[in-house]
Coordinates of C-alpha atoms in Angstrom, one line a residue:
Chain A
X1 CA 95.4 119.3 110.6
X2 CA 99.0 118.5 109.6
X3 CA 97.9 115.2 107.4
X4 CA 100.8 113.3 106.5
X5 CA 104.3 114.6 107.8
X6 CA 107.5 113.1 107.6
X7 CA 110.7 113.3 108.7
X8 CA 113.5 114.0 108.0
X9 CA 113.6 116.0 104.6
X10 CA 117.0 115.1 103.6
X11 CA 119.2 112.7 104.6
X12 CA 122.7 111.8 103.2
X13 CA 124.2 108.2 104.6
X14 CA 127.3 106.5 103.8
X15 CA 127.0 102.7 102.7
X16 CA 126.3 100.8 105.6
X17 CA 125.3 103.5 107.6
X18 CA 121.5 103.0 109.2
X19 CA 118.7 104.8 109.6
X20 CA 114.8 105.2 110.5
X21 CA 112.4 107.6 108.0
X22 CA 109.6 108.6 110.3
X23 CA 105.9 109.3 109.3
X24 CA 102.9 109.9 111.4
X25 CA 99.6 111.0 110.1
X26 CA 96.5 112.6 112.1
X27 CA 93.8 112.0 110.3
X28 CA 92.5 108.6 112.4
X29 CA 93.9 106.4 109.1
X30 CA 93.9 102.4 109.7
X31 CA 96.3 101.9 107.0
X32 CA 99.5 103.2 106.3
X33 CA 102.4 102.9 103.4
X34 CA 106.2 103.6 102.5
X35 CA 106.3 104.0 98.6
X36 CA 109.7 104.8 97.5
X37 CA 109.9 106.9 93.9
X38 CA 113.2 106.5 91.8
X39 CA 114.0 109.3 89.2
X40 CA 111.5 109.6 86.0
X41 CA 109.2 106.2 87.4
X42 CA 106.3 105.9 89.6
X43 CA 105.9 105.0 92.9
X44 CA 106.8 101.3 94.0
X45 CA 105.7 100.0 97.3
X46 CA 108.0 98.8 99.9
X47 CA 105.9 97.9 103.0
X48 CA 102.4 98.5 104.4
X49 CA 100.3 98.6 107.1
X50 CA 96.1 97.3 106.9
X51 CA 96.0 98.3 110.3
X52 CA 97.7 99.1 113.6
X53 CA 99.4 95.8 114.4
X54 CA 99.9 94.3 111.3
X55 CA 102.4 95.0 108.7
X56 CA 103.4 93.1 105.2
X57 CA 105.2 93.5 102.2
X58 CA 104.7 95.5 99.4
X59 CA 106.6 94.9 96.3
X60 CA 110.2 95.8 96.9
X61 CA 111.0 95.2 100.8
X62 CA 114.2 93.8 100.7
X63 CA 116.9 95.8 102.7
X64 CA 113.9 97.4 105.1
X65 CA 112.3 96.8 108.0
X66 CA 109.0 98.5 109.4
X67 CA 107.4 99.4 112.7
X68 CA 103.6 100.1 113.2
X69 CA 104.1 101.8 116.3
X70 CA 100.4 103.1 117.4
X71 CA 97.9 104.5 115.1
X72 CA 99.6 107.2 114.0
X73 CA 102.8 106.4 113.2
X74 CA 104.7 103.9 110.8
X75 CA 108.5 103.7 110.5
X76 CA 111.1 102.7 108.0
X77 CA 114.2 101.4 109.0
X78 CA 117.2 101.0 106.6
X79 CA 119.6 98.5 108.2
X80 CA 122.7 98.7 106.3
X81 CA 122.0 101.4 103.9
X82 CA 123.2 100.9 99.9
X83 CA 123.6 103.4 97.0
X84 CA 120.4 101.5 95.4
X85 CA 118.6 102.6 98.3
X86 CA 119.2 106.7 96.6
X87 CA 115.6 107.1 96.4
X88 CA 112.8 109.6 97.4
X89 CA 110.8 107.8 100.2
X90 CA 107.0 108.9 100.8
X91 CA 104.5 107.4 103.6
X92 CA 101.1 107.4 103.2
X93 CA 98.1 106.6 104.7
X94 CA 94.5 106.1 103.6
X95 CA 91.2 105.2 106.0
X96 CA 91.4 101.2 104.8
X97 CA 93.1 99.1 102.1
X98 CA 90.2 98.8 99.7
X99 CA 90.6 99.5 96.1
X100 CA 89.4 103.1 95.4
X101 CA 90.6 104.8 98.9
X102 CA 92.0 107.5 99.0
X103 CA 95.6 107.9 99.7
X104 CA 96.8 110.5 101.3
X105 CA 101.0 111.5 101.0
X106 CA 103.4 113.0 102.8
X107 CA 105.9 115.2 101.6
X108 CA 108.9 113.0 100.7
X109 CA 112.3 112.5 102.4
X110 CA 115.1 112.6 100.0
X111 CA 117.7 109.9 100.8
X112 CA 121.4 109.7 99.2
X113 CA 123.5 107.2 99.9
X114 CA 127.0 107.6 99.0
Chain C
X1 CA 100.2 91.0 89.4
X2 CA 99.5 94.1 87.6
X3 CA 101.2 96.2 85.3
X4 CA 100.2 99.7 84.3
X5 CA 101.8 101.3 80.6
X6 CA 101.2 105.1 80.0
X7 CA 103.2 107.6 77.7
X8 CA 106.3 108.9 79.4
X9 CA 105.8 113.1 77.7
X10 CA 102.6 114.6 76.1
X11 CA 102.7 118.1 75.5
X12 CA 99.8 120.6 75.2
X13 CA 98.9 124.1 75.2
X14 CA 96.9 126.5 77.5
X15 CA 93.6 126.3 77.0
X16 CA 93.8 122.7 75.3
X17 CA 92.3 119.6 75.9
X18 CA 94.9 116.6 76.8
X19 CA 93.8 113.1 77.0
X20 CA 96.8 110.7 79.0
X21 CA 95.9 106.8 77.9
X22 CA 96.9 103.9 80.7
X23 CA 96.5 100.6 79.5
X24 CA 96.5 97.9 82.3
X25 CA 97.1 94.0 82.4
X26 CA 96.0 92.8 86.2
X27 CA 95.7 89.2 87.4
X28 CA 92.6 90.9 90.0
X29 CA 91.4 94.4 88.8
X30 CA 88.9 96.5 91.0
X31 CA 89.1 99.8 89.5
X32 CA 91.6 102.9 87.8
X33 CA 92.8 105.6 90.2
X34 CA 94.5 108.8 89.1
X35 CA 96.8 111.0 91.1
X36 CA 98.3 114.2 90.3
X37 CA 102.4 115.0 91.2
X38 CA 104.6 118.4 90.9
X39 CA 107.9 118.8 90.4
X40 CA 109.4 117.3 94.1
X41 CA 105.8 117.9 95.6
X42 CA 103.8 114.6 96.8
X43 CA 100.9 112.6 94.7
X44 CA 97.4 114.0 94.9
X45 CA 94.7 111.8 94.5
X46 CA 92.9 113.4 91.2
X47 CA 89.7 110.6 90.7
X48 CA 88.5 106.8 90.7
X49 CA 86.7 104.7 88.4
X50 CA 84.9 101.6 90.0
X51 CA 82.7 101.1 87.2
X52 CA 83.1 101.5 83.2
X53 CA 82.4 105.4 82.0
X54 CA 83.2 108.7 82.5
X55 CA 83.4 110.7 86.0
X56 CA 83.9 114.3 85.9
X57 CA 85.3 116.8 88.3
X58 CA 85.5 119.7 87.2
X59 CA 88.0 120.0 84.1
X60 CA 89.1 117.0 84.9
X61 CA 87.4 114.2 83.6
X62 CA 88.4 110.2 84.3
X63 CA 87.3 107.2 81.7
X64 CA 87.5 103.4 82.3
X65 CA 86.8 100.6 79.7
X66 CA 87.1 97.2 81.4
X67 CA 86.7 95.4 78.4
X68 CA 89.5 96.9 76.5
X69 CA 91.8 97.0 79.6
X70 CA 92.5 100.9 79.2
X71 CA 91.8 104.4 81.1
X72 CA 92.6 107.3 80.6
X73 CA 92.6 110.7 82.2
X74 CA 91.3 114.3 79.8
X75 CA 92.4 117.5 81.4
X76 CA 90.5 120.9 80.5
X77 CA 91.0 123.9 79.5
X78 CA 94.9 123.3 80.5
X79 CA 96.4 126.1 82.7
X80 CA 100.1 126.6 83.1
X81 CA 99.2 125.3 86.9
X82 CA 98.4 122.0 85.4
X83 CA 101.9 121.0 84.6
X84 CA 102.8 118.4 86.4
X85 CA 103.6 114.4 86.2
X86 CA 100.4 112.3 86.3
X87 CA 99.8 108.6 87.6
X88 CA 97.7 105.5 86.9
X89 CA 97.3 103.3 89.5
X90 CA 95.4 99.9 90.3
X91 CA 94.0 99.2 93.5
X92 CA 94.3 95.0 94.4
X93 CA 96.4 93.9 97.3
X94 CA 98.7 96.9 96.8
X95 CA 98.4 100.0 94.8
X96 CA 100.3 99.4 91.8
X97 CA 101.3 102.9 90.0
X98 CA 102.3 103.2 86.2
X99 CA 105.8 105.1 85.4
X100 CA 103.9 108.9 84.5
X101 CA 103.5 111.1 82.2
X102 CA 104.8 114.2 82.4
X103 CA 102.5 116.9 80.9
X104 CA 103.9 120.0 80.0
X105 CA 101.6 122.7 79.3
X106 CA 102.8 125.7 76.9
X107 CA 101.8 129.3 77.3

């Protein structure tokens, strides 16, 4: 089992430039995240998913959009992409939002935007 | 909503015992999770406190008082492996993470 993968690693965007951080996970998870983890802090959330269908918003979603698109796989889209979006973006995915669960991370894509 | 404080650095040698502190102040609190992050690697979950005590697992041990609004995390028998940034985190709507500490284990 892969568990959480993500894609891309890297990305470098110009401001204003869009773009969509994939993550899919294989491990039959209802719930899935997008954390993103600025230099020397913890992890803040940005959107998350209970369960395939639904979607809501964690504590910093402005300037993203998500997509549960089945099971497996939750998207982040940047729309217009801003140098406060530099930031290390990590999915995850856990087998229900209750306190206590497990969650289970993917390895990171490393955005810049200039 | 919650916040989470822990020391940002603690230091320690091998084959020490460390002890990381998290204080928390929660409007809902369910429990204390611990996760575990190297140097540009993901978060590993480490442990989970539910109830007030002490859970062990292996060297690592996890501690909750609910009444005093503080955790904390004691590592082991430190090995040089063991460096690495480690995170609080309350479970409520969202999982809420404190800012790390970043051990640093000597040789």
């Amino acid at each position: 089992n892969a568990g959480v993968t993500q894609t891309p690693k890297f990305q470098v965007l110009k401001t204003g430039q869009s773009m969509t951080l994939q993550c899919a996970q294989d491990m039959n998870h209802n719930s899935m995240y997008w954390y993103r983890q600025d230099p020397g802090m913890g992890l803040r959330l940005i959107y998350y998913s209970a369960s395939e269908g639904t979607t809501d918003k964690g504590e910093v979603p402005n300037g993203y959009n998500v997509s549960r698109l089945n099971k497996r796989e939750f998207s982040l889209r940047l729309e217009s992409a801003a140098p406060s979006q530099t930031s290390v973006y990590f999915c995850a995915s856990s087998e229900a939002v209750l306190a206590g669960n497990e969650q289970f991370f993917g390895p990171g894509t490393r955005l810049t935007v200039l | 909503g919650q916040s989470l404080e822990q020391p940002s650095e603690v230091t320690a040698v091998e084959g020490a015992i460390v002890q990381i502190n998290c204080t928390y102040q929660t409007s809902g609190f369910y429990g204390l999770s611990w996760y575990q992050q190297h140097d540009g690697g993901a978060p590993t979950f480490l442990s989970y406190n539910a109830l007030d005590g002490l859970e062990e697992t292996g060297r690592f041990s996890s501690f909750l008082s609910r009444s005093d609004s503080y955790g904390y995390l004691l590592l082991q028998e430190l090995q040089m492996k063991d460096s690495a940034s480690y995170f609080c985190a309350a479970p409520g709507r969202q999982l809420t993470f404190g800012s790390g500490t970043q051990l640093t284990v000597l040789p």
